[in-house]
Amino acid sequence: MALLPIITAPDPRLKRIAKPVARVDDELRQLMDDMLETMYRAPGIGLAAPQVGVLKRLVVLDLSKEGEDRRPYVLANPELTWVSGEDAAYEEGCLSLPDHYAEVVRPSSIELSYLDRDNERRKLSAEGLLATCIQHELDHLDGVLFVDHISALKRNMILRKLLKAKKSDKVTDADPAHVL
Ligand code: NI
């Protein structure tokens, strides 16, 4: 297993559209494991392949709390098949936008189709934080960040601060203290 460097915004690599995977094979399972290890170490609850520079439609998630058994999800080629008419607002953060948070409104419940670790097509219903987290990660596959859901004023303020942090010697992508 290996830790992968996480790309932080602003970066054009986070704005690209990821390609579907042909099938989930050993190479992809290795990437899933590396992404999970990277996410746990950060620590975070979700990570999408484009955030580690891989333009594949692949997402990992784990909402278990510290001290609980791990409950990882690995989703390849995830597709929303249904979203609720009802919305929910959550304060979102992102490993690619360290130290920044904003309230984002999304459908409160979803249904999803995806390929699992064994290349089997599966369905998943989610609500609450899991529904939010999945939608946040799916956005990454289409080059969308949570700041794209908030006002331009607030988005630009956050991106300006991140750019400034990137240019300063004090903060680098590799410093785990800044990867939330
Ligand atoms: Ni994110």
PDB file of C-alpha atoms and ligand atoms in Angstrom:
ATOM      1  CA  MET A   1       0.000   0.000   0.000  1.00  0.00           C
ATOM      2  CA  ALA A   2       1.140   3.506  -0.621  1.00  0.00           C
ATOM      3  CA  LEU A   3       0.170   7.024   0.338  1.00  0.00           C
ATOM      4  CA  LEU A   4      -0.707   9.171  -2.663  1.00  0.00           C
ATOM      5  CA  PRO A   5      -0.169  12.945  -2.867  1.00  0.00           C
ATOM      6  CA  ILE A   6      -3.471  14.855  -2.752  1.00  0.00           C
ATOM      7  CA  ILE A   7      -3.886  17.695  -5.249  1.00  0.00           C
ATOM      8  CA  THR A   8      -5.156  20.935  -3.702  1.00  0.00           C
ATOM      9  CA  ALA A   9      -7.162  23.680  -5.393  1.00  0.00           C
ATOM     10  CA  PRO A  10      -6.766  25.751  -7.399  1.00  0.00           C
ATOM     11  CA  ASP A  11      -5.426  23.213  -9.899  1.00  0.00           C
ATOM     12  CA  PRO A  12      -6.655  22.495 -13.450  1.00  0.00           C
ATOM     13  CA  ARG A  13      -6.378  18.749 -12.786  1.00  0.00           C
ATOM     14  CA  LEU A  14      -9.316  19.044 -10.383  1.00  0.00           C
ATOM     15  CA  LYS A  15     -11.492  20.544 -13.136  1.00  0.00           C
ATOM     16  CA  ARG A  16     -11.314  17.674 -15.630  1.00  0.00           C
ATOM     17  CA  ILE A  17     -13.881  14.984 -16.334  1.00  0.00           C
ATOM     18  CA  ALA A  18     -12.791  11.483 -15.315  1.00  0.00           C
ATOM     19  CA  LYS A  19     -13.198   8.483 -17.616  1.00  0.00           C
ATOM     20  CA  PRO A  20     -15.158   5.316 -16.786  1.00  0.00           C
ATOM     21  CA  VAL A  21     -13.079   2.281 -15.808  1.00  0.00           C
ATOM     22  CA  ALA A  22     -13.236  -0.677 -18.200  1.00  0.00           C
ATOM     23  CA  ARG A  23     -13.437  -3.184 -15.350  1.00  0.00           C
ATOM     24  CA  VAL A  24     -12.306  -3.506 -11.742  1.00  0.00           C
ATOM     25  CA  ASP A  25      -9.104  -5.570 -11.901  1.00  0.00           C
ATOM     26  CA  ASP A  26      -6.106  -6.103  -9.611  1.00  0.00           C
ATOM     27  CA  GLU A  27      -4.482  -2.830 -10.674  1.00  0.00           C
ATOM     28  CA  LEU A  28      -7.635  -0.902  -9.820  1.00  0.00           C
ATOM     29  CA  ARG A  29      -8.058  -2.758  -6.504  1.00  0.00           C
ATOM     30  CA  GLN A  30      -4.514  -1.649  -5.619  1.00  0.00           C
ATOM     31  CA  LEU A  31      -5.468   1.945  -6.434  1.00  0.00           C
ATOM     32  CA  MET A  32      -8.629   1.585  -4.274  1.00  0.00           C
ATOM     33  CA  ASP A  33      -6.495   0.364  -1.344  1.00  0.00           C
ATOM     34  CA  ASP A  34      -3.974   3.172  -1.820  1.00  0.00           C
ATOM     35  CA  MET A  35      -6.777   5.743  -1.981  1.00  0.00           C
ATOM     36  CA  LEU A  36      -8.353   4.365   1.208  1.00  0.00           C
ATOM     37  CA  GLU A  37      -5.007   4.453   3.018  1.00  0.00           C
ATOM     38  CA  THR A  38      -4.436   8.031   1.814  1.00  0.00           C
ATOM     39  CA  MET A  39      -7.951   9.048   2.925  1.00  0.00           C
ATOM     40  CA  TYR A  40      -7.616   7.453   6.388  1.00  0.00           C
ATOM     41  CA  ARG A  41      -4.225   9.070   6.906  1.00  0.00           C
ATOM     42  CA  ALA A  42      -5.353  12.567   5.839  1.00  0.00           C
ATOM     43  CA  PRO A  43      -7.821  12.050   7.643  1.00  0.00           C
ATOM     44  CA  GLY A  44     -10.945  12.365   5.532  1.00  0.00           C
ATOM     45  CA  ILE A  45     -14.217  10.520   4.914  1.00  0.00           C
ATOM     46  CA  GLY A  46     -14.141  10.526   1.112  1.00  0.00           C
ATOM     47  CA  LEU A  47     -11.658  10.692  -1.742  1.00  0.00           C
ATOM     48  CA  ALA A  48     -12.093  10.644  -5.522  1.00  0.00           C
ATOM     49  CA  ALA A  49      -9.415   9.436  -7.953  1.00  0.00           C
ATOM     50  CA  PRO A  50      -8.949  12.846  -9.677  1.00  0.00           C
ATOM     51  CA  GLN A  51      -7.815  14.234  -6.291  1.00  0.00           C
ATOM     52  CA  VAL A  52      -4.770  11.953  -6.523  1.00  0.00           C
ATOM     53  CA  GLY A  53      -4.200  12.753 -10.189  1.00  0.00           C
ATOM     54  CA  VAL A  54      -5.941   9.684 -11.648  1.00  0.00           C
ATOM     55  CA  LEU A  55      -8.684  10.562 -14.135  1.00  0.00           C
ATOM     56  CA  LYS A  56     -10.821   7.495 -13.473  1.00  0.00           C
ATOM     57  CA  ARG A  57     -14.397   7.304 -12.205  1.00  0.00           C
ATOM     58  CA  LEU A  58     -13.471   5.856  -8.848  1.00  0.00           C
ATOM     59  CA  VAL A  59     -14.426   6.966  -5.332  1.00  0.00           C
ATOM     60  CA  VAL A  60     -13.680   5.699  -1.819  1.00  0.00           C
ATOM     61  CA  LEU A  61     -15.619   6.600   1.330  1.00  0.00           C
ATOM     62  CA  ASP A  62     -15.766   5.641   4.980  1.00  0.00           C
ATOM     63  CA  LEU A  63     -18.014   7.440   7.447  1.00  0.00           C
ATOM     64  CA  SER A  64     -17.126   5.316  10.473  1.00  0.00           C
ATOM     65  CA  LYS A  65     -15.989   7.284  13.514  1.00  0.00           C
ATOM     66  CA  GLU A  66     -12.716   6.902  15.370  1.00  0.00           C
ATOM     67  CA  GLY A  67     -12.774   3.751  17.497  1.00  0.00           C
ATOM     68  CA  GLU A  68     -15.495   2.111  15.370  1.00  0.00           C
ATOM     69  CA  ASP A  69     -14.854  -0.705  12.890  1.00  0.00           C
ATOM     70  CA  ARG A  70     -13.994   0.625   9.462  1.00  0.00           C
ATOM     71  CA  ARG A  71     -16.775   0.485   6.868  1.00  0.00           C
ATOM     72  CA  PRO A  72     -15.139   1.369   3.561  1.00  0.00           C
ATOM     73  CA  TYR A  73     -17.112   1.849   0.355  1.00  0.00           C
ATOM     74  CA  VAL A  74     -15.329   1.628  -2.989  1.00  0.00           C
ATOM     75  CA  LEU A  75     -17.400   2.807  -5.926  1.00  0.00           C
ATOM     76  CA  ALA A  76     -16.275   2.422  -9.547  1.00  0.00           C
ATOM     77  CA  ASN A  77     -18.292   4.055 -12.335  1.00  0.00           C
ATOM     78  CA  PRO A  78     -20.859   5.345  -9.817  1.00  0.00           C
ATOM     79  CA  GLU A  79     -24.048   6.751 -11.310  1.00  0.00           C
ATOM     80  CA  LEU A  80     -26.963   8.420  -9.578  1.00  0.00           C
ATOM     81  CA  THR A  81     -30.177   6.649 -10.580  1.00  0.00           C
ATOM     82  CA  TRP A  82     -32.516   8.735  -8.394  1.00  0.00           C
ATOM     83  CA  VAL A  83     -32.367  11.862  -6.254  1.00  0.00           C
ATOM     84  CA  SER A  84     -35.014  13.057  -3.794  1.00  0.00           C
ATOM     85  CA  GLY A  85     -36.988  16.250  -4.304  1.00  0.00           C
ATOM     86  CA  GLU A  86     -36.125  17.147  -0.736  1.00  0.00           C
ATOM     87  CA  ASP A  87     -32.834  18.898  -0.031  1.00  0.00           C
ATOM     88  CA  ALA A  88     -30.487  18.925   2.931  1.00  0.00           C
ATOM     89  CA  ALA A  89     -27.718  21.370   3.863  1.00  0.00           C
ATOM     90  CA  TYR A  90     -24.387  20.217   5.262  1.00  0.00           C
ATOM     91  CA  GLU A  91     -21.196  22.020   6.169  1.00  0.00           C
ATOM     92  CA  GLU A  92     -18.737  20.482   3.670  1.00  0.00           C
ATOM     93  CA  GLY A  93     -14.984  20.370   3.596  1.00  0.00           C
ATOM     94  CA  CYS A  94     -12.644  18.699   1.123  1.00  0.00           C
ATOM     95  CA  LEU A  95      -9.143  17.234   1.202  1.00  0.00           C
ATOM     96  CA  SER A  96      -8.405  19.336  -1.882  1.00  0.00           C
ATOM     97  CA  LEU A  97      -9.516  22.551  -0.144  1.00  0.00           C
ATOM     98  CA  PRO A  98      -7.800  22.161   3.222  1.00  0.00           C
ATOM     99  CA  ASP A  99      -9.037  24.346   6.095  1.00  0.00           C
ATOM    100  CA  HIS A 100     -12.087  25.644   4.228  1.00  0.00           C
ATOM    101  CA  TYR A 101     -15.726  24.798   4.811  1.00  0.00           C
ATOM    102  CA  ALA A 102     -19.072  25.969   3.479  1.00  0.00           C
ATOM    103  CA  GLU A 103     -22.703  24.964   3.696  1.00  0.00           C
ATOM    104  CA  VAL A 104     -23.851  23.172   0.540  1.00  0.00           C
ATOM    105  CA  VAL A 105     -27.443  22.220  -0.331  1.00  0.00           C
ATOM    106  CA  ARG A 106     -27.976  18.901  -2.134  1.00  0.00           C
ATOM    107  CA  PRO A 107     -30.752  16.304  -2.498  1.00  0.00           C
ATOM    108  CA  SER A 108     -31.165  14.629   0.914  1.00  0.00           C
ATOM    109  CA  SER A 109     -31.566  11.046  -0.417  1.00  0.00           C
ATOM    110  CA  ILE A 110     -30.134   9.289  -3.456  1.00  0.00           C
ATOM    111  CA  GLU A 111     -29.954   5.959  -5.215  1.00  0.00           C
ATOM    112  CA  LEU A 112     -26.807   4.862  -6.917  1.00  0.00           C
ATOM    113  CA  SER A 113     -25.509   2.168  -9.242  1.00  0.00           C
ATOM    114  CA  TYR A 114     -21.795   1.247  -9.211  1.00  0.00           C
ATOM    115  CA  LEU A 115     -19.202  -1.510  -9.647  1.00  0.00           C
ATOM    116  CA  ASP A 116     -17.787  -2.955  -6.437  1.00  0.00           C
ATOM    117  CA  ARG A 117     -14.300  -4.377  -5.690  1.00  0.00           C
ATOM    118  CA  ASP A 118     -15.244  -7.601  -7.486  1.00  0.00           C
ATOM    119  CA  ASN A 119     -16.473  -5.810 -10.605  1.00  0.00           C
ATOM    120  CA  GLU A 120     -20.084  -6.640  -9.646  1.00  0.00           C
ATOM    121  CA  ARG A 121     -22.773  -4.091 -10.478  1.00  0.00           C
ATOM    122  CA  ARG A 122     -24.513  -3.018  -7.258  1.00  0.00           C
ATOM    123  CA  LYS A 123     -27.149  -0.600  -6.047  1.00  0.00           C
ATOM    124  CA  LEU A 124     -27.052   1.602  -2.982  1.00  0.00           C
ATOM    125  CA  SER A 125     -29.604   3.850  -1.280  1.00  0.00           C
ATOM    126  CA  ALA A 126     -28.210   6.607   0.875  1.00  0.00           C
ATOM    127  CA  GLU A 127     -29.466   9.462   2.990  1.00  0.00           C
ATOM    128  CA  GLY A 128     -28.005  11.950   5.435  1.00  0.00           C
ATOM    129  CA  LEU A 129     -24.240  12.418   5.526  1.00  0.00           C
ATOM    130  CA  LEU A 130     -23.607   9.384   3.293  1.00  0.00           C
ATOM    131  CA  ALA A 131     -25.825  10.858   0.546  1.00  0.00           C
ATOM    132  CA  THR A 132     -24.024  14.200   0.843  1.00  0.00           C
ATOM    133  CA  CYS A 133     -20.596  12.598   0.830  1.00  0.00           C
ATOM    134  CA  ILE A 134     -21.348  10.439  -2.231  1.00  0.00           C
ATOM    135  CA  GLN A 135     -22.652  13.449  -4.172  1.00  0.00           C
ATOM    136  CA  HIS A 136     -19.584  15.469  -3.168  1.00  0.00           C
ATOM    137  CA  GLU A 137     -17.270  12.680  -4.418  1.00  0.00           C
ATOM    138  CA  LEU A 138     -19.260  12.162  -7.642  1.00  0.00           C
ATOM    139  CA  ASP A 139     -18.865  15.881  -8.329  1.00  0.00           C
ATOM    140  CA  HIS A 140     -15.078  15.399  -8.273  1.00  0.00           C
ATOM    141  CA  LEU A 141     -15.434  12.941 -11.179  1.00  0.00           C
ATOM    142  CA  ASP A 142     -16.958  15.754 -13.231  1.00  0.00           C
ATOM    143  CA  GLY A 143     -14.465  18.427 -12.226  1.00  0.00           C
ATOM    144  CA  VAL A 144     -16.826  20.053  -9.727  1.00  0.00           C
ATOM    145  CA  LEU A 145     -15.728  21.167  -6.240  1.00  0.00           C
ATOM    146  CA  PHE A 146     -18.011  22.013  -3.315  1.00  0.00           C
ATOM    147  CA  VAL A 147     -17.118  25.681  -3.753  1.00  0.00           C
ATOM    148  CA  ASP A 148     -18.802  25.538  -7.182  1.00  0.00           C
ATOM    149  CA  HIS A 149     -22.113  25.199  -5.306  1.00  0.00           C
ATOM    150  CA  ILE A 150     -21.705  28.416  -3.282  1.00  0.00           C
ATOM    151  CA  SER A 151     -21.677  32.108  -4.182  1.00  0.00           C
ATOM    152  CA  ALA A 152     -18.933  33.342  -6.514  1.00  0.00           C
ATOM    153  CA  LEU A 153     -17.907  35.847  -3.852  1.00  0.00           C
ATOM    154  CA  LYS A 154     -17.273  33.157  -1.223  1.00  0.00           C
ATOM    155  CA  ARG A 155     -15.754  30.754  -3.771  1.00  0.00           C
ATOM    156  CA  ASN A 156     -13.231  33.317  -4.990  1.00  0.00           C
ATOM    157  CA  MET A 157     -12.316  34.244  -1.451  1.00  0.00           C
ATOM    158  CA  ILE A 158     -11.553  30.604  -0.587  1.00  0.00           C
ATOM    159  CA  LEU A 159      -9.620  29.955  -3.826  1.00  0.00           C
ATOM    160  CA  ARG A 160      -7.572  33.136  -3.331  1.00  0.00           C
ATOM    161  CA  LYS A 161      -6.611  32.033   0.166  1.00  0.00           C
ATOM    162  CA  LEU A 162      -5.686  28.547  -1.074  1.00  0.00           C
ATOM    163  CA  LEU A 163      -3.545  30.010  -3.852  1.00  0.00           C
ATOM    164  CA  LYS A 164      -1.781  32.233  -1.341  1.00  0.00           C
ATOM    165  CA  ALA A 165      -1.209  29.246   0.964  1.00  0.00           C
ATOM    166  CA  LYS A 166       0.224  27.254  -1.958  1.00  0.00           C
ATOM    167  CA  LYS A 167       2.692  29.990  -2.829  1.00  0.00           C
ATOM    168  CA  SER A 168       3.879  30.332   0.747  1.00  0.00           C
ATOM    169  CA  ASP A 169       6.741  28.127   1.903  1.00  0.00           C
ATOM    170  CA  LYS A 170       4.938  27.341   5.123  1.00  0.00           C
ATOM    171  CA  VAL A 171       2.229  25.200   3.550  1.00  0.00           C
ATOM    172  CA  THR A 172       2.824  22.452   1.037  1.00  0.00           C
ATOM    173  CA  ASP A 173       0.649  19.648  -0.319  1.00  0.00           C
ATOM    174  CA  ALA A 174       2.841  17.191   1.538  1.00  0.00           C
ATOM    175  CA  ASP A 175       2.324  18.682   4.977  1.00  0.00           C
ATOM    176  CA  PRO A 176      -0.251  16.409   6.643  1.00  0.00           C
ATOM    177  CA  ALA A 177      -1.141  19.078   9.184  1.00  0.00           C
ATOM    178  CA  HIS A 178      -2.885  21.000   6.389  1.00  0.00           C
ATOM    179  CA  VAL A 179      -4.715  18.116   4.725  1.00  0.00           C
ATOM    180  CA  LEU A 180      -8.077  17.786   6.461  1.00  0.00           C
TER     181      LEU A 180
HETATM  182 NI    NI B   1     -13.674  16.645  -1.900  1.00  0.00          NI
END
